[in-house]
mmCIF file of C-alpha atoms and ligand atoms in Angstrom:
data_model
loop_
_atom_site.group_PDB
_atom_site.id
_atom_site.type_symbol
_atom_site.label_atom_id
_atom_site.label_comp_id
_atom_site.label_asym_id
_atom_site.label_seq_id
_atom_site.Cartn_x
_atom_site.Cartn_y
_atom_site.Cartn_z
ATOM 1 C CA UNK A 1 46.575 -4.003 -69.665
ATOM 2 C CA UNK A 2 45.372 -6.871 -67.512
ATOM 3 C CA UNK A 3 42.050 -8.247 -68.446
ATOM 4 C CA UNK A 4 39.579 -8.348 -65.493
ATOM 5 C CA UNK A 5 38.205 -11.870 -65.126
ATOM 6 C CA UNK A 6 36.493 -11.535 -61.790
ATOM 7 C CA UNK A 7 33.202 -10.142 -63.150
ATOM 8 C CA UNK A 8 30.030 -11.637 -61.593
ATOM 9 C CA UNK A 9 26.582 -12.297 -63.148
ATOM 10 C CA UNK A 10 25.476 -8.793 -62.035
ATOM 11 C CA UNK A 11 28.342 -7.143 -63.864
ATOM 12 C CA UNK A 12 30.229 -6.177 -60.695
ATOM 13 C CA UNK A 13 33.974 -6.017 -61.227
ATOM 14 C CA UNK A 14 35.644 -7.601 -58.232
ATOM 15 C CA UNK A 15 39.127 -6.074 -57.869
ATOM 16 C CA UNK A 16 39.456 -5.768 -54.147
ATOM 17 C CA UNK A 17 40.536 -8.520 -51.803
ATOM 18 C CA UNK A 18 40.313 -8.058 -48.055
ATOM 19 C CA UNK A 19 42.591 -10.482 -46.214
ATOM 20 C CA UNK A 20 42.217 -11.490 -42.598
ATOM 21 C CA UNK A 21 45.749 -12.711 -41.526
ATOM 22 C CA UNK A 22 44.759 -13.790 -38.036
ATOM 23 C CA UNK A 23 41.622 -14.483 -35.928
ATOM 24 C CA UNK A 24 43.529 -13.322 -32.767
ATOM 25 C CA UNK A 25 43.056 -10.027 -31.227
ATOM 26 C CA UNK A 26 44.411 -8.025 -28.281
ATOM 27 C CA UNK A 27 40.934 -6.460 -27.664
ATOM 28 C CA UNK A 28 37.575 -8.052 -27.203
ATOM 29 C CA UNK A 29 35.113 -5.554 -28.668
ATOM 30 C CA UNK A 30 31.539 -5.906 -27.345
ATOM 31 C CA UNK A 31 30.155 -6.025 -30.978
ATOM 32 C CA UNK A 32 32.743 -8.312 -32.524
ATOM 33 C CA UNK A 33 33.673 -11.057 -29.988
ATOM 34 C CA UNK A 34 31.653 -13.122 -27.501
ATOM 35 C CA UNK A 35 32.392 -12.661 -23.793
ATOM 36 C CA UNK A 36 34.699 -15.168 -21.908
ATOM 37 C CA UNK A 37 37.072 -17.653 -23.430
ATOM 38 C CA UNK A 38 37.372 -17.425 -27.254
ATOM 39 C CA UNK A 39 38.373 -20.463 -29.126
ATOM 40 C CA UNK A 40 41.180 -19.742 -31.575
ATOM 41 C CA UNK A 41 42.264 -21.341 -34.808
ATOM 42 C CA UNK A 42 45.192 -23.697 -34.318
ATOM 43 C CA UNK A 43 48.528 -22.400 -35.765
ATOM 44 C CA UNK A 44 48.248 -24.953 -38.582
ATOM 45 C CA UNK A 45 44.814 -23.924 -39.545
ATOM 46 C CA UNK A 46 46.018 -20.305 -40.372
ATOM 47 C CA UNK A 47 47.324 -19.535 -43.804
ATOM 48 C CA UNK A 48 51.029 -19.095 -43.817
ATOM 49 C CA UNK A 49 52.368 -15.744 -45.286
ATOM 50 C CA UNK A 50 53.760 -17.831 -48.266
ATOM 51 C CA UNK A 51 50.337 -19.223 -48.954
ATOM 52 C CA UNK A 52 48.601 -15.800 -48.785
ATOM 53 C CA UNK A 53 51.154 -14.388 -51.204
ATOM 54 C CA UNK A 54 50.528 -17.135 -53.673
ATOM 55 C CA UNK A 55 46.807 -16.646 -53.453
ATOM 56 C CA UNK A 56 47.280 -12.824 -53.881
ATOM 57 C CA UNK A 57 49.456 -13.491 -57.063
ATOM 58 C CA UNK A 58 46.639 -15.657 -58.487
ATOM 59 C CA UNK A 59 44.091 -12.989 -57.572
ATOM 60 C CA UNK A 60 46.297 -10.406 -59.341
ATOM 61 C CA UNK A 61 46.408 -12.514 -62.513
ATOM 62 C CA UNK A 62 42.562 -12.357 -62.518
ATOM 63 C CA UNK A 63 42.272 -8.630 -61.844
ATOM 64 C CA UNK A 64 42.731 -7.984 -58.197
ATOM 65 C CA UNK A 65 44.632 -4.705 -57.757
ATOM 66 C CA UNK A 66 43.756 -3.624 -54.279
ATOM 67 C CA UNK A 67 44.174 -5.393 -50.946
ATOM 68 C CA UNK A 68 43.404 -4.650 -47.301
ATOM 69 C CA UNK A 69 45.101 -6.490 -44.446
ATOM 70 C CA UNK A 70 42.835 -6.948 -41.549
ATOM 71 C CA UNK A 71 42.120 -9.583 -38.887
ATOM 72 C CA UNK A 72 41.473 -10.217 -35.891
ATOM 73 C CA UNK A 73 44.138 -7.696 -35.100
ATOM 74 C CA UNK A 74 46.625 -7.977 -37.958
ATOM 75 C CA UNK A 75 49.494 -6.242 -35.989
ATOM 76 C CA UNK A 76 49.477 -9.055 -33.403
ATOM 77 C CA UNK A 77 50.663 -11.585 -35.917
ATOM 78 C CA UNK A 78 54.432 -12.325 -35.826
ATOM 79 C CA UNK A 79 56.203 -11.324 -38.997
ATOM 80 C CA UNK A 80 53.581 -8.919 -40.076
ATOM 81 C CA UNK A 81 55.865 -5.976 -40.997
ATOM 82 C CA UNK A 82 58.021 -8.127 -43.319
ATOM 83 C CA UNK A 83 54.730 -9.437 -44.951
ATOM 84 C CA UNK A 84 53.515 -6.027 -45.445
ATOM 85 C CA UNK A 85 56.821 -5.030 -47.094
ATOM 86 C CA UNK A 86 56.502 -8.079 -49.405
ATOM 87 C CA UNK A 87 53.107 -6.861 -50.506
ATOM 88 C CA UNK A 88 54.265 -3.390 -51.043
ATOM 89 C CA UNK A 89 57.026 -4.761 -53.292
ATOM 90 C CA UNK A 90 54.603 -6.932 -55.262
ATOM 91 C CA UNK A 91 53.917 -6.068 -58.913
ATOM 92 C CA UNK A 92 50.264 -5.584 -59.775
ATOM 93 C CA UNK A 93 48.878 -4.054 -56.557
ATOM 94 C CA UNK A 94 48.064 -0.437 -56.926
ATOM 95 C CA UNK A 95 46.724 -0.143 -53.315
ATOM 96 C CA UNK A 96 47.590 -1.828 -50.068
ATOM 97 C CA UNK A 97 45.789 -0.686 -46.927
ATOM 98 C CA UNK A 98 45.657 -1.794 -43.354
ATOM 99 C CA UNK A 99 42.855 -1.893 -40.797
ATOM 100 C CA UNK A 100 43.980 -1.976 -37.178
ATOM 101 C CA UNK A 101 42.590 -1.263 -33.654
ATOM 102 C CA UNK A 102 45.597 1.010 -33.162
ATOM 103 C CA UNK A 103 46.791 -0.692 -30.024
ATOM 104 C CA UNK A 104 50.327 -1.385 -31.508
ATOM 105 C CA UNK A 105 50.552 1.676 -33.676
ATOM 106 C CA UNK A 106 52.632 3.871 -31.417
ATOM 107 C CA UNK A 107 55.514 1.406 -31.020
ATOM 108 C CA UNK A 108 55.394 0.181 -34.644
ATOM 109 C CA UNK A 109 54.516 3.249 -36.825
ATOM 110 C CA UNK A 110 58.041 3.394 -38.357
ATOM 111 C CA UNK A 111 57.842 -0.285 -39.343
ATOM 112 C CA UNK A 112 54.552 0.290 -40.983
ATOM 113 C CA UNK A 113 55.875 3.253 -42.858
ATOM 114 C CA UNK A 114 59.101 1.424 -43.788
ATOM 115 C CA UNK A 115 56.977 -1.432 -45.128
ATOM 116 C CA UNK A 116 55.453 1.062 -47.522
ATOM 117 C CA UNK A 117 51.966 1.216 -46.190
ATOM 118 C CA UNK A 118 50.418 4.696 -46.635
ATOM 119 C CA UNK A 119 46.721 4.120 -45.963
ATOM 120 C CA UNK A 120 45.458 2.954 -42.511
ATOM 121 C CA UNK A 121 42.030 2.607 -41.035
ATOM 122 C CA UNK A 122 41.897 2.691 -37.228
ATOM 123 C CA UNK A 123 39.044 1.487 -35.345
ATOM 124 C CA UNK A 124 37.979 3.838 -32.519
ATOM 125 C CA UNK A 125 34.511 3.819 -30.983
ATOM 126 C CA UNK A 126 34.791 6.339 -28.149
ATOM 127 C CA UNK A 127 36.933 9.352 -27.018
ATOM 128 C CA UNK A 128 36.397 8.387 -23.423
ATOM 129 C CA UNK A 129 38.932 6.215 -21.614
ATOM 130 C CA UNK A 130 36.339 4.504 -19.366
ATOM 131 C CA UNK A 131 33.964 3.853 -22.237
ATOM 132 C CA UNK A 132 36.870 2.438 -24.313
ATOM 133 C CA UNK A 133 37.478 -0.141 -21.618
ATOM 134 C CA UNK A 134 33.752 -0.944 -21.429
ATOM 135 C CA UNK A 135 33.645 -1.443 -25.336
ATOM 136 C CA UNK A 136 36.910 -3.342 -25.817
ATOM 137 C CA UNK A 137 37.540 -4.824 -22.428
ATOM 138 C CA UNK A 138 40.947 -3.132 -22.194
ATOM 139 C CA UNK A 139 42.239 0.220 -20.782
ATOM 140 C CA UNK A 140 44.011 1.193 -24.002
ATOM 141 C CA UNK A 141 42.397 4.477 -25.103
ATOM 142 C CA UNK A 142 45.442 6.754 -24.500
ATOM 143 C CA UNK A 143 47.769 4.295 -26.186
ATOM 144 C CA UNK A 144 45.603 4.176 -29.207
ATOM 145 C CA UNK A 145 45.095 7.950 -29.402
ATOM 146 C CA UNK A 146 48.800 8.494 -29.103
ATOM 147 C CA UNK A 147 49.254 5.985 -32.010
ATOM 148 C CA UNK A 148 46.663 7.970 -34.135
ATOM 149 C CA UNK A 149 48.459 11.333 -33.414
ATOM 150 C CA UNK A 150 51.760 9.765 -34.290
ATOM 151 C CA UNK A 151 50.497 8.242 -37.486
ATOM 152 C CA UNK A 152 49.244 11.725 -38.451
ATOM 153 C CA UNK A 153 52.583 13.352 -37.620
ATOM 154 C CA UNK A 154 54.398 10.669 -39.691
ATOM 155 C CA UNK A 155 52.373 11.779 -42.669
ATOM 156 C CA UNK A 156 49.931 8.821 -43.090
ATOM 157 C CA UNK A 157 47.215 10.173 -45.330
ATOM 158 C CA UNK A 158 44.297 9.544 -45.352
ATOM 159 C CA UNK A 159 43.810 8.279 -41.839
ATOM 160 C CA UNK A 160 40.363 6.868 -41.626
ATOM 161 C CA UNK A 161 38.805 6.495 -38.078
ATOM 162 C CA UNK A 162 36.168 3.847 -38.079
ATOM 163 C CA UNK A 163 33.418 4.280 -35.369
ATOM 164 C CA UNK A 164 30.732 1.599 -34.988
ATOM 165 C CA UNK A 165 27.765 3.633 -33.829
ATOM 166 C CA UNK A 166 26.040 1.802 -30.910
ATOM 167 C CA UNK A 167 22.755 2.831 -29.460
ATOM 168 C CA UNK A 168 22.972 3.649 -25.763
ATOM 169 C CA UNK A 169 26.758 3.030 -25.782
ATOM 170 C CA UNK A 170 28.539 5.826 -27.760
ATOM 171 C CA UNK A 171 25.661 7.619 -29.573
ATOM 172 C CA UNK A 172 26.259 10.610 -27.266
ATOM 173 C CA UNK A 173 29.606 11.111 -28.970
ATOM 174 C CA UNK A 174 28.570 11.224 -32.640
ATOM 175 C CA UNK A 175 29.012 15.078 -32.803
ATOM 176 C CA UNK A 176 32.304 14.925 -31.000
ATOM 177 C CA UNK A 177 33.648 12.451 -33.481
ATOM 178 C CA UNK A 178 32.356 14.519 -36.372
ATOM 179 C CA UNK A 179 34.125 17.624 -34.913
ATOM 180 C CA UNK A 180 37.434 15.732 -35.130
ATOM 181 C CA UNK A 181 37.224 16.476 -38.908
ATOM 182 C CA UNK A 182 37.779 20.181 -38.060
ATOM 183 C CA UNK A 183 40.926 19.629 -36.134
ATOM 184 C CA UNK A 184 42.475 16.880 -38.091
ATOM 185 C CA UNK A 185 42.457 15.885 -41.813
ATOM 186 C CA UNK A 186 40.943 12.496 -40.813
ATOM 187 C CA UNK A 187 38.131 10.726 -42.528
ATOM 188 C CA UNK A 188 35.645 9.932 -39.739
ATOM 189 C CA UNK A 189 33.515 6.956 -40.753
ATOM 190 C CA UNK A 190 30.373 6.131 -38.983
ATOM 191 C CA UNK A 191 29.572 2.417 -39.348
ATOM 192 C CA UNK A 192 26.169 0.741 -38.638
ATOM 193 C CA UNK A 193 26.557 -2.129 -36.275
ATOM 194 C CA UNK A 194 25.876 -5.431 -38.108
ATOM 195 C CA UNK A 195 24.390 -8.081 -35.899
ATOM 196 C CA UNK A 196 26.515 -10.922 -36.965
ATOM 197 C CA UNK A 197 28.201 -13.926 -35.125
ATOM 198 C CA UNK A 198 28.315 -14.114 -31.302
ATOM 199 C CA UNK A 199 29.028 -10.959 -29.336
ATOM 200 C CA UNK A 200 28.281 -9.142 -26.083
ATOM 201 C CA UNK A 201 25.618 -6.941 -27.808
ATOM 202 C CA UNK A 202 22.032 -7.133 -26.941
ATOM 203 C CA UNK A 203 19.744 -6.257 -29.795
ATOM 204 C CA UNK A 204 18.297 -2.909 -28.860
ATOM 205 C CA UNK A 205 17.163 -0.416 -31.367
ATOM 206 C CA UNK A 206 19.873 -0.165 -34.101
ATOM 207 C CA UNK A 207 21.371 3.129 -34.841
ATOM 208 C CA UNK A 208 21.149 3.647 -38.534
ATOM 209 C CA UNK A 209 22.808 6.110 -40.847
ATOM 210 C CA UNK A 210 19.766 8.467 -41.398
ATOM 211 C CA UNK A 211 19.558 9.018 -37.591
ATOM 212 C CA UNK A 212 23.473 9.462 -37.326
ATOM 213 C CA UNK A 213 23.332 12.026 -40.134
ATOM 214 C CA UNK A 214 20.468 13.798 -38.438
ATOM 215 C CA UNK A 215 22.415 14.100 -35.148
ATOM 216 C CA UNK A 216 25.693 15.230 -36.563
ATOM 217 C CA UNK A 217 24.017 17.702 -38.922
ATOM 218 C CA UNK A 218 23.436 19.809 -35.864
ATOM 219 C CA UNK A 219 27.082 21.045 -36.076
ATOM 220 C CA UNK A 220 26.879 22.036 -39.802
ATOM 221 C CA UNK A 221 25.816 21.273 -43.223
ATOM 222 C CA UNK A 222 27.090 18.089 -44.662
ATOM 223 C CA UNK A 223 28.357 18.745 -48.148
ATOM 224 C CA UNK A 224 28.635 15.571 -50.403
ATOM 225 C CA UNK A 225 32.114 14.623 -51.663
ATOM 226 C CA UNK A 226 32.181 12.839 -55.013
ATOM 227 C CA UNK A 227 33.102 9.130 -54.684
ATOM 228 C CA UNK A 228 36.165 8.102 -56.654
ATOM 229 C CA UNK A 229 36.467 4.759 -58.389
ATOM 230 C CA UNK A 230 38.502 3.190 -55.567
ATOM 231 C CA UNK A 231 36.047 4.283 -52.835
ATOM 232 C CA UNK A 232 34.352 1.550 -50.889
ATOM 233 C CA UNK A 233 30.793 1.646 -49.800
ATOM 234 C CA UNK A 234 31.133 4.922 -47.680
ATOM 235 C CA UNK A 235 28.919 7.797 -48.682
ATOM 236 C CA UNK A 236 31.350 10.765 -48.230
ATOM 237 C CA UNK A 237 30.728 14.219 -46.978
ATOM 238 C CA UNK A 238 32.510 17.253 -45.575
ATOM 239 C CA UNK A 239 31.644 20.194 -43.358
ATOM 240 C CA UNK A 240 32.470 23.551 -44.837
ATOM 241 C CA UNK A 241 35.952 24.627 -43.660
ATOM 242 C CA UNK A 242 36.871 21.176 -42.190
ATOM 243 C CA UNK A 243 40.220 19.556 -42.848
ATOM 244 C CA UNK A 244 38.813 16.061 -42.894
ATOM 245 C CA UNK A 245 35.826 14.175 -44.134
ATOM 246 C CA UNK A 246 32.765 12.354 -42.851
ATOM 247 C CA UNK A 247 31.688 8.944 -44.234
ATOM 248 C CA UNK A 248 28.711 6.701 -43.488
ATOM 249 C CA UNK A 249 28.698 2.988 -43.991
ATOM 250 C CA UNK A 250 25.171 1.719 -43.776
ATOM 251 C CA UNK A 251 25.183 -1.931 -44.463
ATOM 252 C CA UNK A 252 21.608 -2.296 -43.088
ATOM 253 C CA UNK A 253 19.887 0.976 -43.984
ATOM 254 C CA UNK A 254 21.390 1.391 -47.304
ATOM 255 C CA UNK A 255 22.385 -1.688 -49.239
ATOM 256 C CA UNK A 256 25.440 -0.857 -51.308
ATOM 257 C CA UNK A 257 25.676 -4.439 -52.694
ATOM 258 C CA UNK A 258 25.202 -3.107 -56.371
ATOM 259 C CA UNK A 259 28.588 -1.439 -55.945
ATOM 260 C CA UNK A 260 30.401 -4.202 -54.082
ATOM 261 C CA UNK A 261 33.773 -4.926 -55.595
ATOM 262 C CA UNK A 262 35.067 -7.207 -52.766
ATOM 263 C CA UNK A 263 36.074 -10.734 -52.064
ATOM 264 C CA UNK A 264 37.386 -11.832 -48.706
ATOM 265 C CA UNK A 265 40.040 -14.318 -47.649
ATOM 266 C CA UNK A 266 39.614 -15.445 -44.121
ATOM 267 C CA UNK A 267 42.564 -16.415 -41.838
ATOM 268 C CA UNK A 268 41.635 -20.079 -42.293
ATOM 269 C CA UNK A 269 42.025 -19.849 -46.009
ATOM 270 C CA UNK A 270 38.324 -19.611 -47.123
ATOM 271 C CA UNK A 271 37.387 -17.369 -49.946
ATOM 272 C CA UNK A 272 34.165 -15.491 -49.165
ATOM 273 C CA UNK A 273 32.167 -13.791 -51.856
ATOM 274 C CA UNK A 274 30.040 -11.719 -49.405
ATOM 275 C CA UNK A 275 30.730 -10.379 -45.893
ATOM 276 C CA UNK A 276 27.118 -11.097 -44.963
ATOM 277 C CA UNK A 277 26.667 -14.635 -46.194
ATOM 278 C CA UNK A 278 28.385 -17.640 -44.836
ATOM 279 C CA UNK A 279 29.004 -18.977 -48.246
ATOM 280 C CA UNK A 280 32.779 -19.827 -48.704
ATOM 281 C CA UNK A 281 35.094 -21.712 -51.031
ATOM 282 C CA UNK A 282 37.899 -23.613 -49.492
ATOM 283 C CA UNK A 283 41.359 -22.407 -50.958
ATOM 284 C CA UNK A 284 43.435 -23.744 -48.202
ATOM 285 C CA UNK A 285 42.696 -27.517 -48.611
ATOM 286 C CA UNK A 286 43.382 -27.367 -52.286
ATOM 287 C CA UNK A 287 46.564 -25.347 -51.739
ATOM 288 C CA UNK A 288 47.919 -27.793 -49.247
ATOM 289 C CA UNK A 289 47.161 -30.731 -51.592
ATOM 290 C CA UNK A 290 49.623 -29.157 -53.936
ATOM 291 C CA UNK A 291 47.263 -27.709 -56.596
ATOM 292 C CA UNK A 292 48.253 -25.644 -59.521
ATOM 293 C CA UNK A 293 47.689 -21.926 -59.900
ATOM 294 C CA UNK A 294 44.924 -22.681 -62.476
ATOM 295 C CA UNK A 295 43.072 -24.780 -59.909
ATOM 296 C CA UNK A 296 43.352 -21.869 -57.317
ATOM 297 C CA UNK A 297 42.116 -19.524 -60.163
ATOM 298 C CA UNK A 298 39.050 -21.775 -60.617
ATOM 299 C CA UNK A 299 38.188 -21.417 -56.988
ATOM 300 C CA UNK A 300 38.294 -17.630 -57.264
ATOM 301 C CA UNK A 301 35.891 -17.926 -60.226
ATOM 302 C CA UNK A 302 33.555 -20.178 -58.390
ATOM 303 C CA UNK A 303 33.435 -17.805 -55.462
ATOM 304 C CA UNK A 304 32.499 -15.077 -57.952
ATOM 305 C CA UNK A 305 29.733 -17.190 -59.366
ATOM 306 C CA UNK A 306 28.360 -17.516 -55.895
ATOM 307 C CA UNK A 307 28.395 -13.813 -55.066
ATOM 308 C CA UNK A 308 24.867 -12.937 -54.063
ATOM 309 C CA UNK A 309 23.050 -9.980 -55.730
ATOM 310 C CA UNK A 310 22.631 -8.522 -52.247
ATOM 311 C CA UNK A 311 22.636 -9.581 -48.545
ATOM 312 C CA UNK A 312 19.617 -10.744 -46.448
ATOM 313 C CA UNK A 313 20.706 -9.069 -43.227
ATOM 314 C CA UNK A 314 18.132 -6.553 -42.226
ATOM 315 C CA UNK A 315 16.765 -4.762 -39.265
ATOM 316 C CA UNK A 316 13.976 -7.355 -39.054
ATOM 317 C CA UNK A 317 16.247 -10.299 -39.760
ATOM 318 C CA UNK A 318 19.394 -10.154 -37.731
ATOM 319 C CA UNK A 319 21.635 -13.059 -36.788
ATOM 320 C CA UNK A 320 21.539 -14.392 -40.231
ATOM 321 C CA UNK A 321 25.321 -14.784 -40.366
ATOM 322 C CA UNK A 322 26.973 -17.286 -37.986
ATOM 323 C CA UNK A 323 30.629 -16.463 -38.701
ATOM 324 C CA UNK A 324 32.537 -14.138 -36.440
ATOM 325 C CA UNK A 325 33.589 -10.761 -37.798
ATOM 326 C CA UNK A 326 37.015 -11.265 -36.285
ATOM 327 C CA UNK A 327 37.656 -14.369 -38.492
ATOM 328 C CA UNK A 328 36.253 -12.644 -41.641
ATOM 329 C CA UNK A 329 38.067 -9.390 -41.184
ATOM 330 C CA UNK A 330 35.163 -7.005 -41.525
HETATM 331 N N1 SAM B 401 41.079 -5.556 -35.480
HETATM 332 C C1 SAM B 401 41.005 -4.673 -36.396
HETATM 333 C C2 SAM B 401 40.197 -3.416 -36.145
HETATM 334 O O1 SAM B 401 39.285 -3.527 -35.188
HETATM 335 O O2 SAM B 401 40.262 -2.521 -36.864
HETATM 336 C C3 SAM B 401 40.648 -5.240 -37.751
HETATM 337 C C4 SAM B 401 39.521 -6.266 -37.786
HETATM 338 S S1 SAM B 401 37.924 -5.575 -37.322
HETATM 339 C C5 SAM B 401 36.981 -7.085 -37.522
HETATM 340 C C6 SAM B 401 37.535 -4.686 -38.776
HETATM 341 C C7 SAM B 401 36.341 -3.628 -38.578
HETATM 342 O O3 SAM B 401 35.139 -4.405 -38.381
HETATM 343 C C8 SAM B 401 36.552 -2.697 -37.467
HETATM 344 O O4 SAM B 401 36.523 -1.447 -37.862
HETATM 345 C C9 SAM B 401 35.448 -3.038 -36.523
HETATM 346 O O5 SAM B 401 34.927 -1.923 -35.829
HETATM 347 C C10 SAM B 401 34.420 -3.603 -37.533
HETATM 348 N N2 SAM B 401 33.418 -4.423 -36.931
HETATM 349 C C11 SAM B 401 33.671 -5.583 -36.237
HETATM 350 N N3 SAM B 401 32.479 -6.146 -35.741
HETATM 351 C C12 SAM B 401 31.484 -5.422 -36.311
HETATM 352 C C13 SAM B 401 30.032 -5.371 -36.293
HETATM 353 N N4 SAM B 401 29.409 -6.333 -35.744
HETATM 354 N N5 SAM B 401 29.385 -4.529 -36.997
HETATM 355 C C14 SAM B 401 30.069 -3.426 -37.692
HETATM 356 N N6 SAM B 401 31.359 -3.338 -37.695
HETATM 357 C C15 SAM B 401 32.048 -4.363 -37.048
HETATM 358 FE FE1 SF4 B 402 39.597 -7.124 -32.157
HETATM 359 FE FE2 SF4 B 402 38.927 -5.513 -34.253
HETATM 360 FE FE3 SF4 B 402 37.144 -7.309 -33.383
HETATM 361 FE FE4 SF4 B 402 37.763 -5.244 -31.876
HETATM 362 S S1 SF4 B 402 36.782 -5.147 -33.837
HETATM 363 S S2 SF4 B 402 37.625 -7.356 -31.196
HETATM 364 S S3 SF4 B 402 39.808 -4.851 -32.231
HETATM 365 S S4 SF4 B 402 39.033 -7.784 -34.278
#
């Protein structure tokens, strides 16, 4: 069995690499992107698929076994379906997942399936067409919902729906989202808004997990579901008789840093040991200078040494992180 080498000084075993393959997106969500014109990385600044694959192979040799492809919107990048297929065919990965806004799902679900992806997370913050337009800047709710239904029909399981809970924006829909778990076997995940980078959000009162739980508990008793080893930071629950699950991701109210098993590779080839810290190690420059795999592995180990014990972002200390979520990948 492969020896896990990515163990940090707090004895966390880092086996999970989240990879942003593009900073581009076909939406402009109010909590993720600033308004107006958004500067984009130049084509040359973005890692090529070959480069990402080489980095993943080095990661696998150090103990990475799980990857998630994200963005920006990963499905807008040319060649993504072939890339996903190459990942699925790669030795050493036990889990390959995708996070998407769902805009391109309907037209491409067969390609995602053919590529060998089984697990998808779809971001959806409202069930109202008008509000969807307000949140994302685009009138795509129906297209996304049809994509979700189709993914369900085609047997993707589990389908996780990520809802960022925003005070005064979609907090009147918390119970409606929770009720979806009775009609569909979906995992509905309520995510606390993280005030990082530039966005259209104004800092009002943040809607935190204890309050979200309180509000959805009005529809039934939340029964805890035991976390499995591959589970991320979500606290899992189920309503009695429901087909699906409920999850809560409370980066602010409930630090889960002690269980964090993640590293992140940004679209521009930086390895980040923590989502909520701007510290990064530059893999791309070294890669493009023709370095060896051993040198790339050293960068992984350096990133691991810099993984903080926990993050500083808090309700009283927002805007600590300058990077954009769309370039890190969430
Ligand atoms: N475009 C894809 C999508 O939206 O699913 C993938 C990239 S997006 C950056 C990944 C996840 O980060 C999404 O579920 C999104 O809702 C979440 N996200 C983005 N900005 C956030 C913020 N400021 N706080 C909390 N979650 C955020
Ligand atoms: Fe795009 Fe995803 Fe950010 Fe929304 S959350 S703007 S879909 S990258």
